[in-house]
Short mmCIF file of C-alpha atoms in Angstrom, two decimals:
data_model
loop_
_atom_site.label_atom_id
_atom_site.label_comp_id
_atom_site.label_asym_id
_atom_site.label_seq_id
_atom_site.Cartn_x
_atom_site.Cartn_y
_atom_site.Cartn_z
CA MET A 18 43.46 -65.95 38.01
CA THR A 19 42.91 -63.08 35.56
CA VAL A 20 40.23 -62.99 32.91
CA ALA A 21 42.77 -63.43 30.10
CA GLU A 22 44.37 -66.43 31.76
CA GLY A 23 40.94 -67.99 32.05
CA ILE A 24 40.13 -67.72 28.33
CA GLY A 25 40.69 -71.25 27.01
CA GLY A 26 43.08 -72.52 29.69
CA ASP A 27 46.73 -73.46 29.12
CA PRO A 28 48.21 -73.72 25.56
CA SER A 29 48.21 -77.14 23.94
CA GLU A 30 50.10 -78.16 20.83
CA LEU A 31 48.11 -81.42 20.74
CA SER A 32 44.70 -79.74 20.54
CA SER A 33 45.86 -77.26 17.90
CA GLU A 34 47.32 -79.95 15.61
CA ALA A 35 44.37 -82.30 16.03
CA LEU A 36 41.79 -79.62 15.28
CA SER A 37 43.77 -78.39 12.26
CA ALA A 38 43.81 -81.94 10.86
CA ALA A 39 40.04 -82.22 11.28
CA VAL A 40 39.43 -78.91 9.49
CA ALA A 41 41.79 -79.87 6.64
CA GLU A 42 39.92 -83.15 6.09
CA ALA A 43 36.59 -81.31 6.08
CA MET A 44 37.78 -78.80 3.50
CA ALA A 45 39.08 -81.56 1.23
CA ALA A 46 35.66 -83.20 1.28
CA GLN A 47 34.07 -79.84 0.46
CA ARG A 48 36.34 -79.56 -2.60
CA ARG A 49 35.25 -83.02 -3.80
CA LEU A 50 31.64 -81.90 -3.54
CA GLN A 51 32.30 -78.82 -5.71
CA ILE A 52 34.00 -80.97 -8.37
CA THR A 53 30.99 -83.31 -8.40
CA GLN A 54 28.62 -80.42 -9.06
CA ARG A 55 30.75 -79.21 -11.96
CA ALA A 56 30.79 -82.74 -13.42
CA GLY A 57 26.99 -82.81 -13.35
CA ALA A 58 26.76 -79.31 -14.96
CA ILE A 59 24.30 -78.17 -12.32
CA GLY A 60 24.11 -75.21 -10.01
CA THR A 61 22.61 -75.13 -6.54
CA TYR A 62 21.03 -72.31 -4.60
CA GLU A 63 19.39 -71.44 -1.29
CA LEU A 64 16.94 -68.55 -1.37
CA VAL A 65 15.86 -66.67 1.77
CA PRO A 66 12.80 -64.73 0.52
CA ASP A 67 12.44 -62.59 3.66
CA GLU A 68 15.97 -61.24 3.21
CA GLY A 69 16.02 -61.06 -0.58
CA ARG A 70 19.31 -62.89 -0.94
CA VAL A 71 20.42 -66.10 -2.61
CA LEU A 72 23.29 -68.36 -1.50
CA VAL A 73 24.76 -69.88 -4.67
CA SER A 74 27.28 -72.53 -5.65
CA GLU A 75 30.19 -72.20 -8.09
CA GLY A 76 28.15 -74.13 -10.69
CA PHE A 77 25.30 -71.62 -10.40
CA CYS A 78 27.64 -68.71 -11.15
CA THR A 79 29.05 -70.58 -14.15
CA LEU A 80 25.58 -71.28 -15.61
CA TRP A 81 24.44 -67.67 -15.15
CA GLY A 82 27.69 -66.14 -16.43
CA ILE A 83 28.37 -64.13 -13.28
CA PRO A 84 31.59 -63.76 -11.28
CA ALA A 85 32.18 -66.44 -8.65
CA ALA A 86 30.43 -65.62 -5.38
CA THR A 87 28.75 -67.38 -2.47
CA GLU A 88 25.84 -64.95 -2.28
CA ILE A 89 23.91 -62.72 -4.67
CA SER A 90 20.85 -60.56 -4.23
CA LEU A 91 17.45 -61.72 -5.46
CA GLU A 92 17.02 -58.42 -7.30
CA MET A 93 20.27 -58.97 -9.19
CA ALA A 94 19.15 -62.45 -10.25
CA LYS A 95 15.77 -61.07 -11.39
CA SER A 96 17.52 -58.35 -13.41
CA LEU A 97 19.12 -61.03 -15.61
CA LEU A 98 15.76 -62.54 -16.62
CA GLU A 99 14.11 -61.51 -19.86
CA SER A 100 11.30 -59.11 -18.94
CA ALA A 101 8.50 -61.23 -20.41
CA ASP A 102 9.68 -64.32 -18.54
CA LEU A 103 10.10 -62.37 -15.29
CA GLN A 104 6.54 -61.04 -15.52
CA ALA A 105 5.18 -64.53 -16.17
CA LEU A 106 7.23 -65.92 -13.32
CA GLU A 107 6.04 -63.30 -10.86
CA LYS A 108 2.43 -64.09 -11.70
CA SER A 109 2.78 -67.82 -11.08
CA ASP A 110 5.78 -68.06 -8.74
CA ASN A 111 5.28 -65.57 -5.92
CA ASP A 112 7.46 -67.63 -3.58
CA TYR A 113 10.44 -67.66 -5.99
CA GLY A 114 12.63 -70.72 -6.21
CA VAL A 115 9.91 -73.33 -5.45
CA GLY A 116 8.71 -75.98 -7.87
CA TYR A 117 9.72 -76.25 -11.52
CA ALA A 118 10.17 -73.27 -13.81
CA GLU A 119 11.82 -72.39 -17.11
CA TYR A 120 12.98 -68.92 -18.09
CA ARG A 121 15.47 -67.05 -20.25
CA ILE A 122 18.39 -65.09 -18.88
CA ARG A 123 20.86 -62.78 -20.54
CA ARG A 124 24.36 -63.71 -19.37
CA PRO A 125 26.20 -60.53 -18.32
CA ASP A 126 29.60 -61.96 -19.32
CA ASN A 127 28.84 -62.35 -23.05
CA GLY A 128 25.29 -61.02 -23.59
CA GLU A 129 24.06 -64.45 -24.75
CA ILE A 130 20.46 -65.46 -24.02
CA ARG A 131 20.17 -68.91 -22.43
CA TRP A 132 17.25 -70.99 -21.20
CA ILE A 133 17.48 -72.11 -17.55
CA ALA A 134 15.41 -74.81 -15.83
CA ARG A 135 14.98 -74.67 -12.06
CA ARG A 136 13.68 -77.17 -9.51
CA GLY A 137 13.27 -76.16 -5.88
CA GLU A 138 11.41 -76.81 -2.67
CA ALA A 139 10.65 -74.87 0.50
CA VAL A 140 12.02 -76.00 3.85
CA ALA A 141 11.26 -74.50 7.27
CA GLY A 142 14.53 -73.37 8.87
CA ASP A 143 15.53 -73.44 12.51
CA ASP A 144 15.41 -69.63 12.44
CA GLY A 145 11.64 -69.71 11.89
CA LYS A 146 11.95 -68.56 8.29
CA THR A 147 11.30 -70.41 5.05
CA HIS A 148 14.38 -71.37 2.99
CA HIS A 149 14.11 -72.41 -0.67
CA PHE A 150 16.63 -75.02 -1.85
CA GLY A 151 17.03 -76.10 -5.46
CA VAL A 152 19.12 -76.86 -8.52
CA CYS A 153 19.28 -75.28 -11.98
CA TYR A 154 20.65 -76.34 -15.35
CA ASP A 155 20.86 -75.10 -18.95
CA ILE A 156 18.11 -76.28 -21.37
CA THR A 157 18.80 -73.95 -24.32
CA GLU A 158 19.40 -76.71 -26.86
CA ARG A 159 16.23 -78.51 -25.90
CA LYS A 160 14.12 -75.33 -26.15
CA VAL A 161 15.43 -74.65 -29.67
CA ALA A 162 14.57 -78.20 -30.66
CA GLU A 163 11.08 -78.00 -29.17
CA GLU A 164 10.46 -74.86 -31.17
CA ALA A 165 11.33 -76.78 -34.31
CA LEU A 166 8.83 -79.49 -33.44
CA ARG A 167 6.01 -76.98 -33.06
CA LEU A 168 6.44 -75.54 -36.51
CA SER A 169 4.10 -76.52 -39.27
CA GLU A 170 6.07 -77.78 -42.25
CA GLU A 171 3.51 -76.38 -44.68
CA GLU A 172 3.52 -72.85 -43.27
CA HIS A 173 7.19 -72.61 -42.27
CA ALA A 174 9.04 -74.80 -44.72
CA THR A 175 12.20 -72.70 -44.88
CA THR A 176 12.42 -72.14 -41.14
CA ALA A 177 11.60 -75.77 -40.46
CA ARG A 178 14.46 -76.93 -42.69
CA ARG A 179 16.89 -74.66 -40.91
CA LEU A 180 15.74 -75.71 -37.48
CA ASN A 181 15.65 -79.34 -38.54
CA ALA A 182 19.37 -79.05 -39.26
CA VAL A 183 19.83 -77.67 -35.77
CA LEU A 184 17.70 -80.51 -34.42
CA GLU A 185 19.97 -83.05 -36.07
CA SER A 186 23.00 -81.53 -34.38
CA MET A 187 21.48 -81.57 -30.91
CA THR A 188 22.56 -84.00 -28.23
CA ASP A 189 18.97 -84.36 -26.92
CA ALA A 190 16.84 -87.05 -28.52
CA PHE A 191 13.55 -86.21 -30.31
CA PHE A 192 10.79 -87.95 -32.15
CA ALA A 193 7.15 -87.23 -32.93
CA VAL A 194 3.96 -89.14 -33.70
CA ASP A 195 0.72 -88.19 -35.43
CA VAL A 196 -2.82 -88.57 -34.06
CA ASP A 197 -2.70 -92.32 -34.77
CA PHE A 198 0.64 -92.73 -32.97
CA ASN A 199 2.50 -93.26 -36.23
CA VAL A 200 6.13 -92.10 -36.02
CA THR A 201 6.69 -89.01 -38.18
CA LEU A 202 10.03 -87.64 -36.99
CA VAL A 203 13.21 -89.05 -35.44
CA ASN A 204 16.55 -87.26 -35.00
CA LYS A 205 20.04 -88.71 -34.93
CA ALA A 206 20.38 -88.42 -31.16
CA ALA A 207 17.29 -90.57 -30.61
CA GLU A 208 18.52 -93.07 -33.17
CA LYS A 209 21.87 -93.33 -31.43
CA PHE A 210 20.57 -93.43 -27.87
CA LEU A 211 17.81 -95.98 -28.51
CA HIS A 212 19.95 -98.15 -30.81
CA PHE A 213 17.71 -98.40 -33.89
CA GLU A 214 17.62 -97.41 -37.58
CA ARG A 215 15.23 -94.52 -38.13
CA ALA A 216 14.32 -95.89 -41.54
CA ASN A 217 12.84 -98.91 -39.76
CA VAL A 218 10.46 -96.87 -37.60
CA ILE A 219 9.42 -93.82 -39.65
CA GLY A 220 5.79 -94.31 -40.71
CA ARG A 221 5.23 -97.24 -38.36
CA ASN A 222 2.91 -97.29 -35.40
CA MET A 223 4.87 -96.41 -32.29
CA TRP A 224 3.65 -99.41 -30.30
CA ASP A 225 4.68 -101.76 -33.11
CA ALA A 226 8.06 -100.06 -33.53
CA PHE A 227 8.72 -100.05 -29.78
CA PRO A 228 6.65 -102.88 -28.28
CA GLU A 229 8.66 -102.78 -25.04
CA THR A 230 7.08 -99.40 -24.18
CA VAL A 231 3.52 -100.75 -24.10
CA GLY A 232 2.14 -100.63 -20.58
CA THR A 233 4.97 -98.42 -19.29
CA GLU A 234 5.21 -94.78 -18.23
CA VAL A 235 6.08 -93.97 -21.84
CA GLU A 236 2.71 -95.13 -23.17
CA LYS A 237 0.87 -93.55 -20.27
CA GLY A 238 2.54 -90.19 -20.94
CA PHE A 239 1.92 -90.21 -24.70
CA ARG A 240 -1.75 -91.08 -24.32
CA GLN A 241 -2.23 -88.46 -21.61
CA VAL A 242 -0.82 -85.65 -23.79
CA MET A 243 -2.72 -86.87 -26.83
CA GLU A 244 -5.96 -86.69 -24.84
CA THR A 245 -5.47 -83.58 -22.71
CA ARG A 246 -3.29 -81.56 -25.14
CA GLN A 247 -1.28 -80.41 -22.14
CA PRO A 248 2.52 -80.82 -21.96
CA ILE A 249 4.04 -82.97 -19.23
CA ARG A 250 7.52 -83.93 -18.09
CA TYR A 251 8.84 -86.66 -15.86
CA GLU A 252 11.99 -88.60 -15.06
CA MET A 253 12.22 -92.33 -15.50
CA GLN A 254 14.52 -95.26 -16.15
CA SER A 255 14.89 -95.84 -19.88
CA VAL A 256 12.91 -98.85 -21.07
CA ARG A 257 15.35 -99.71 -23.86
CA ARG A 258 18.42 -98.62 -21.89
CA PRO A 259 17.81 -99.71 -18.26
CA ASP A 260 21.27 -98.43 -17.30
CA LYS A 261 20.21 -94.87 -18.14
CA MET A 262 17.95 -92.30 -16.49
CA ILE A 263 16.11 -89.95 -18.83
CA GLU A 264 13.94 -86.87 -18.57
CA MET A 265 10.88 -87.14 -20.82
CA ARG A 266 9.23 -83.97 -22.15
CA LEU A 267 6.00 -84.50 -24.06
CA SER A 268 4.03 -81.73 -25.74
CA PRO A 269 1.12 -81.58 -28.18
CA LYS A 270 1.95 -80.83 -31.84
CA GLU A 271 0.12 -78.21 -33.82
CA GLY A 272 -2.40 -79.99 -36.00
CA GLY A 273 -2.45 -83.06 -33.74
CA GLY A 274 0.01 -85.62 -32.53
CA VAL A 275 2.65 -85.56 -29.82
CA ALA A 276 6.27 -84.42 -29.83
CA CYS A 277 8.71 -86.11 -27.50
CA ALA A 278 12.05 -84.72 -26.38
CA PHE A 279 14.16 -86.62 -23.91
CA SER A 280 17.67 -86.29 -22.54
CA ASP A 281 20.10 -88.52 -20.75
CA ILE A 282 20.25 -87.31 -17.13
CA THR A 283 22.23 -90.27 -15.79
CA GLU A 284 25.27 -88.15 -14.96
CA ARG A 285 23.17 -85.45 -13.31
CA LYS A 286 21.28 -87.97 -11.19
CA GLU A 287 24.55 -89.64 -10.27
CA ALA A 288 26.00 -86.25 -9.37
CA GLU A 289 23.00 -85.55 -7.12
CA ARG A 290 23.36 -88.98 -5.53
CA LEU A 291 27.09 -88.52 -5.08
CA ARG A 292 26.52 -85.07 -3.61
CA GLU A 293 24.28 -86.54 -0.93
CA LEU A 294 26.74 -89.36 -0.40
CA LEU A 295 29.66 -86.95 -0.02
CA VAL A 296 27.79 -84.86 2.51
CA GLY A 297 27.06 -87.98 4.52
CA GLU A 298 30.64 -89.16 4.13
CA LEU A 299 31.95 -85.79 5.20
CA ASN A 300 29.84 -85.77 8.32
CA HIS A 301 30.83 -89.34 9.13
CA ARG A 302 34.54 -88.75 8.60
CA VAL A 303 34.67 -85.57 10.61
CA LYS A 304 32.92 -87.26 13.50
CA ASN A 305 35.34 -90.20 13.24
CA ILE A 306 38.27 -87.81 13.33
CA LEU A 307 36.88 -86.07 16.39
CA THR A 308 36.37 -89.44 18.07
CA ILE A 309 39.97 -90.41 17.33
CA VAL A 310 41.25 -87.08 18.64
CA GLN A 311 39.17 -87.47 21.79
CA ALA A 312 40.38 -91.06 22.36
CA THR A 313 44.00 -90.01 21.79
CA ALA A 314 43.63 -87.14 24.22
CA GLN A 315 42.08 -89.36 26.89
CA GLN A 316 44.98 -91.80 26.63
CA THR A 317 47.46 -88.92 26.81
CA PHE A 318 45.75 -87.42 29.85
CA ARG A 319 45.38 -90.75 31.65
CA GLY A 320 48.63 -90.38 33.64
CA GLY A 321 47.15 -87.62 35.76
CA GLU A 322 49.96 -85.21 34.92
CA VAL A 323 47.65 -82.98 32.91
CA PRO A 324 45.49 -80.61 35.00
CA ALA A 325 41.75 -81.24 34.98
CA SER A 326 41.18 -77.67 33.78
CA PHE A 327 43.22 -78.35 30.65
CA ARG A 328 41.33 -81.56 29.95
CA LYS A 329 37.99 -79.80 30.33
CA ALA A 330 39.07 -76.94 28.04
CA PHE A 331 40.25 -79.37 25.38
CA GLU A 332 37.02 -81.39 25.48
CA GLY A 333 35.03 -78.17 25.22
CA ARG A 334 36.91 -77.10 22.11
CA LEU A 335 36.38 -80.51 20.60
CA GLY A 336 32.68 -80.25 21.35
CA VAL A 337 32.27 -76.90 19.65
CA LEU A 338 34.08 -78.24 16.58
CA ALA A 339 31.53 -81.07 16.46
CA ALA A 340 28.69 -78.54 16.77
CA ALA A 341 30.16 -76.48 13.92
CA ASN A 342 30.32 -79.65 11.84
CA ASP A 343 26.59 -80.26 12.43
CA VAL A 344 25.76 -76.71 11.31
CA LEU A 345 27.88 -77.01 8.16
CA THR A 346 26.46 -80.43 7.29
CA ARG A 347 23.01 -78.88 6.96
CA GLN A 348 24.47 -76.59 4.25
CA SER A 349 26.43 -79.33 2.44
CA TRP A 350 29.66 -78.00 3.97
CA GLU A 351 29.59 -74.95 1.72
CA SER A 352 28.64 -72.29 4.28
CA ALA A 353 26.88 -71.70 7.58
CA GLU A 354 24.63 -68.96 8.93
CA LEU A 355 26.28 -66.76 11.56
CA HIS A 356 23.17 -66.98 13.75
CA ASP A 357 23.38 -70.79 13.76
CA ILE A 358 27.09 -70.64 14.64
CA VAL A 359 26.45 -68.38 17.63
CA ILE A 360 23.62 -70.53 18.98
CA ALA A 361 25.61 -73.77 18.54
CA ALA A 362 28.70 -72.35 20.26
CA LEU A 363 26.78 -71.00 23.28
CA ALA A 364 24.31 -73.88 23.68
CA PRO A 365 26.52 -75.95 26.06
CA PHE A 366 26.69 -73.01 28.51
CA GLY A 367 22.93 -72.59 28.97
CA ALA A 368 23.20 -68.93 28.05
CA ALA A 369 19.84 -68.94 26.28
CA GLU A 370 18.01 -69.96 29.46
CA GLY A 371 16.21 -67.29 31.46
CA GLY A 372 16.74 -64.61 28.84
CA ARG A 373 20.45 -64.27 29.61
CA LEU A 374 21.46 -64.27 25.94
CA SER A 375 20.48 -61.69 23.32
CA VAL A 376 21.38 -62.44 19.68
CA THR A 377 20.52 -59.97 16.92
CA GLY A 378 21.75 -59.38 13.41
CA PRO A 379 20.87 -59.92 9.73
CA GLU A 380 21.32 -63.27 8.04
CA ILE A 381 24.96 -63.59 7.00
CA SER A 382 26.49 -66.73 5.52
CA LEU A 383 30.13 -67.57 6.22
CA PRO A 384 32.29 -69.97 4.17
CA ALA A 385 33.08 -73.26 5.90
CA GLN A 386 36.62 -72.44 7.07
CA ARG A 387 35.59 -69.07 8.52
CA ALA A 388 32.55 -70.64 10.18
CA VAL A 389 34.73 -73.14 12.07
CA SER A 390 37.17 -70.42 13.18
CA PHE A 391 34.28 -68.21 14.33
CA ALA A 392 32.76 -71.08 16.32
CA MET A 393 36.06 -71.77 18.08
CA ALA A 394 36.50 -68.10 19.00
CA LEU A 395 32.96 -67.85 20.39
CA HIS A 396 33.59 -70.96 22.45
CA GLU A 397 36.63 -69.35 24.07
CA LEU A 398 34.63 -66.22 24.91
CA ALA A 399 31.76 -68.27 26.32
CA THR A 400 34.14 -70.46 28.35
CA ASN A 401 35.67 -67.39 29.94
CA ALA A 402 32.23 -65.93 30.63
CA ALA A 403 31.11 -69.16 32.30
CA LYS A 404 34.21 -69.32 34.52
CA TYR A 405 34.84 -65.70 35.41
CA GLY A 406 32.42 -63.44 33.57
CA ALA A 407 28.74 -62.77 33.00
CA LEU A 408 27.73 -66.44 32.87
CA SER A 409 29.43 -67.29 36.19
CA ASN A 410 26.64 -65.82 38.34
CA GLU A 411 22.85 -65.72 38.29
CA ASP A 412 22.40 -62.19 37.00
CA GLY A 413 24.94 -61.86 34.21
CA ARG A 414 23.89 -61.44 30.58
CA VAL A 415 25.60 -61.69 27.18
CA THR A 416 24.65 -59.60 24.15
CA VAL A 417 25.78 -60.68 20.70
CA GLU A 418 24.98 -58.43 17.76
CA TRP A 419 26.30 -57.85 14.27
CA SER A 420 25.58 -55.82 11.16
CA ARG A 421 26.53 -55.63 7.50
CA HIS A 422 28.10 -52.43 6.20
CA GLY A 423 30.18 -51.28 3.25
CA THR A 424 29.02 -51.70 -0.36
CA ASP A 425 27.64 -54.58 -2.41
CA GLU A 426 31.03 -54.89 -4.07
CA ALA A 427 32.95 -54.75 -0.77
CA PRO A 428 30.63 -55.74 2.11
CA ARG A 429 31.97 -56.01 5.66
CA LEU A 430 30.86 -57.60 8.92
CA GLN A 431 30.82 -55.77 12.24
CA PHE A 432 30.42 -58.14 15.20
CA HIS A 433 30.16 -57.24 18.89
CA TRP A 434 30.23 -59.45 22.02
CA ALA A 435 29.34 -57.72 25.30
CA GLU A 436 28.93 -59.01 28.86
CA GLN A 437 26.94 -57.24 31.58
CA ASP A 438 26.18 -57.73 35.29
CA GLY A 439 28.96 -60.25 35.88
CA PRO A 440 31.81 -60.02 38.40
CA PRO A 441 34.09 -56.96 38.04
CA VAL A 442 36.67 -57.39 35.28
CA GLU A 443 40.35 -56.67 35.80
CA LYS A 444 42.73 -55.89 32.98
CA PRO A 445 45.02 -58.92 32.52
CA THR A 446 48.77 -58.77 32.70
CA THR A 447 49.30 -61.72 30.32
CA ARG A 448 47.51 -63.25 27.35
CA GLY A 449 46.18 -66.83 27.52
CA PHE A 450 45.84 -69.28 24.65
CA GLY A 451 42.19 -68.36 24.05
CA SER A 452 42.76 -64.62 23.78
CA ARG A 453 45.71 -65.13 21.44
CA MET A 454 43.65 -67.44 19.24
CA ILE A 455 40.85 -64.88 19.03
CA GLU A 456 42.92 -61.76 18.44
CA ARG A 457 45.53 -63.32 16.15
CA GLY A 458 44.19 -66.55 14.69
CA LEU A 459 40.63 -65.37 14.00
CA ALA A 460 41.83 -62.03 12.65
CA ALA A 461 44.18 -63.81 10.24
CA GLU A 462 41.47 -66.24 9.11
CA LEU A 463 38.91 -63.48 8.53
CA GLY A 464 41.39 -61.03 7.03
CA GLY A 465 40.11 -58.34 9.41
CA THR A 466 40.64 -56.93 12.89
CA VAL A 467 39.69 -58.41 16.27
CA ARG A 468 39.89 -56.48 19.55
CA ILE A 469 39.13 -57.63 23.10
CA GLU A 470 38.50 -54.98 25.76
CA TYR A 471 38.42 -55.74 29.47
CA ASP A 472 35.88 -53.18 30.61
CA PRO A 473 35.17 -53.33 34.37
CA GLU A 474 31.48 -53.86 33.52
CA GLY A 475 32.24 -56.89 31.36
CA VAL A 476 34.40 -58.28 28.56
CA ARG A 477 33.86 -56.78 25.12
CA CYS A 478 34.98 -58.17 21.77
CA TRP A 479 34.81 -56.32 18.44
CA ILE A 480 35.31 -57.95 15.06
CA ASP A 481 35.46 -56.12 11.73
CA ALA A 482 36.12 -58.25 8.63
CA PRO A 483 35.31 -58.43 4.91
CA LEU A 484 32.52 -60.66 3.66
CA PRO A 485 32.34 -62.57 0.35
CA SER A 486 31.47 -60.04 -2.36
CA SER A 487 27.91 -59.75 -3.58
CA VAL A 488 27.43 -59.35 -7.31
#
């Protein structure tokens, strides 16, 4: 049997249709996840500090006013920050993207300055590097309102009146108390959200006006800020509206007292919960689909009319699809690292044992659909290598390497698979299913070129394709 005939085994309409259905279901779930993020008006990011790049969601690009992309450079993101905020951030946030931070950006699409809040945490990746995951959202209205609360009415009467009008139009709720916890300010949003008449609470002691808050996180927070004169923020279930989640922001007032700004974050928290649920649902459904496909195939093959080699090839392809699903699940089915795809595809063949596999290349993230196609192609190459090529003997080796070239506006991927020290390779006279899938199917999916060369020293495969544009 020739090398080409060995790549992937005989053609199978059943395996092609079943795998296409699984991928279609996965992409539909990914779309639902993107819609959920837009509904919650949040953006998500993954920062790889060692590489200086940021993987971003559609919501992130919308908040920052940049063209839609899956990846931007850290330097580009920093260039949008106001210089004073960037300097302050660099002094206190050397890791970038970890913890809570607030800063101003100038949107490149309209030149408008907006306040952005960011929450993130650091996670150790399988690649040995630290990855920073987080969310961001717009807090411009709240920052304007907080500025109004800090103004002294005696010294800034005109400005205070103007900003008080802005405060009344805000959707965030605000109220303030003096040093004796007497209510001095309430806006319409607070009145509406907490279901009370402001005339009934202005001038009253807060604990008398809102007795249900005594002994709760609300009282604890107010007393802490009153004593320490340090601002705090926290999320909690509303005492008066148990069906709502709110974010409390307490800060000391000039001249004494405490200002409170809080916002309804129920939809955002629900969006975060639904996002986690959808990722779990996606993983569960894809695995169910693969189980159904496997069961259907086993029943179809039961008659013994299908060669064992075909059955083994089909099960292998199903396995690599499951491995690709696991890689994508870790990234919420938005993208997958090329390094992770290579390792997952070659793991079943033991190529990494004894130093027989060399994998080198910069961190490159592929969209979900391309990641699955890449994994399937690598599986066909590895299957051929295990049967007839470098992985079929004790001395053979496989080298996988890639690089990024082109420009930031039009980046490209160059990928190379090379086998050495395996049995001599003969040029095939026909093309098998695997080679056709790699050279035609993968090339079409990537929008690039794929070439397989049957060098006597070992099979070679070159891939050149465009990558998602960096901004």
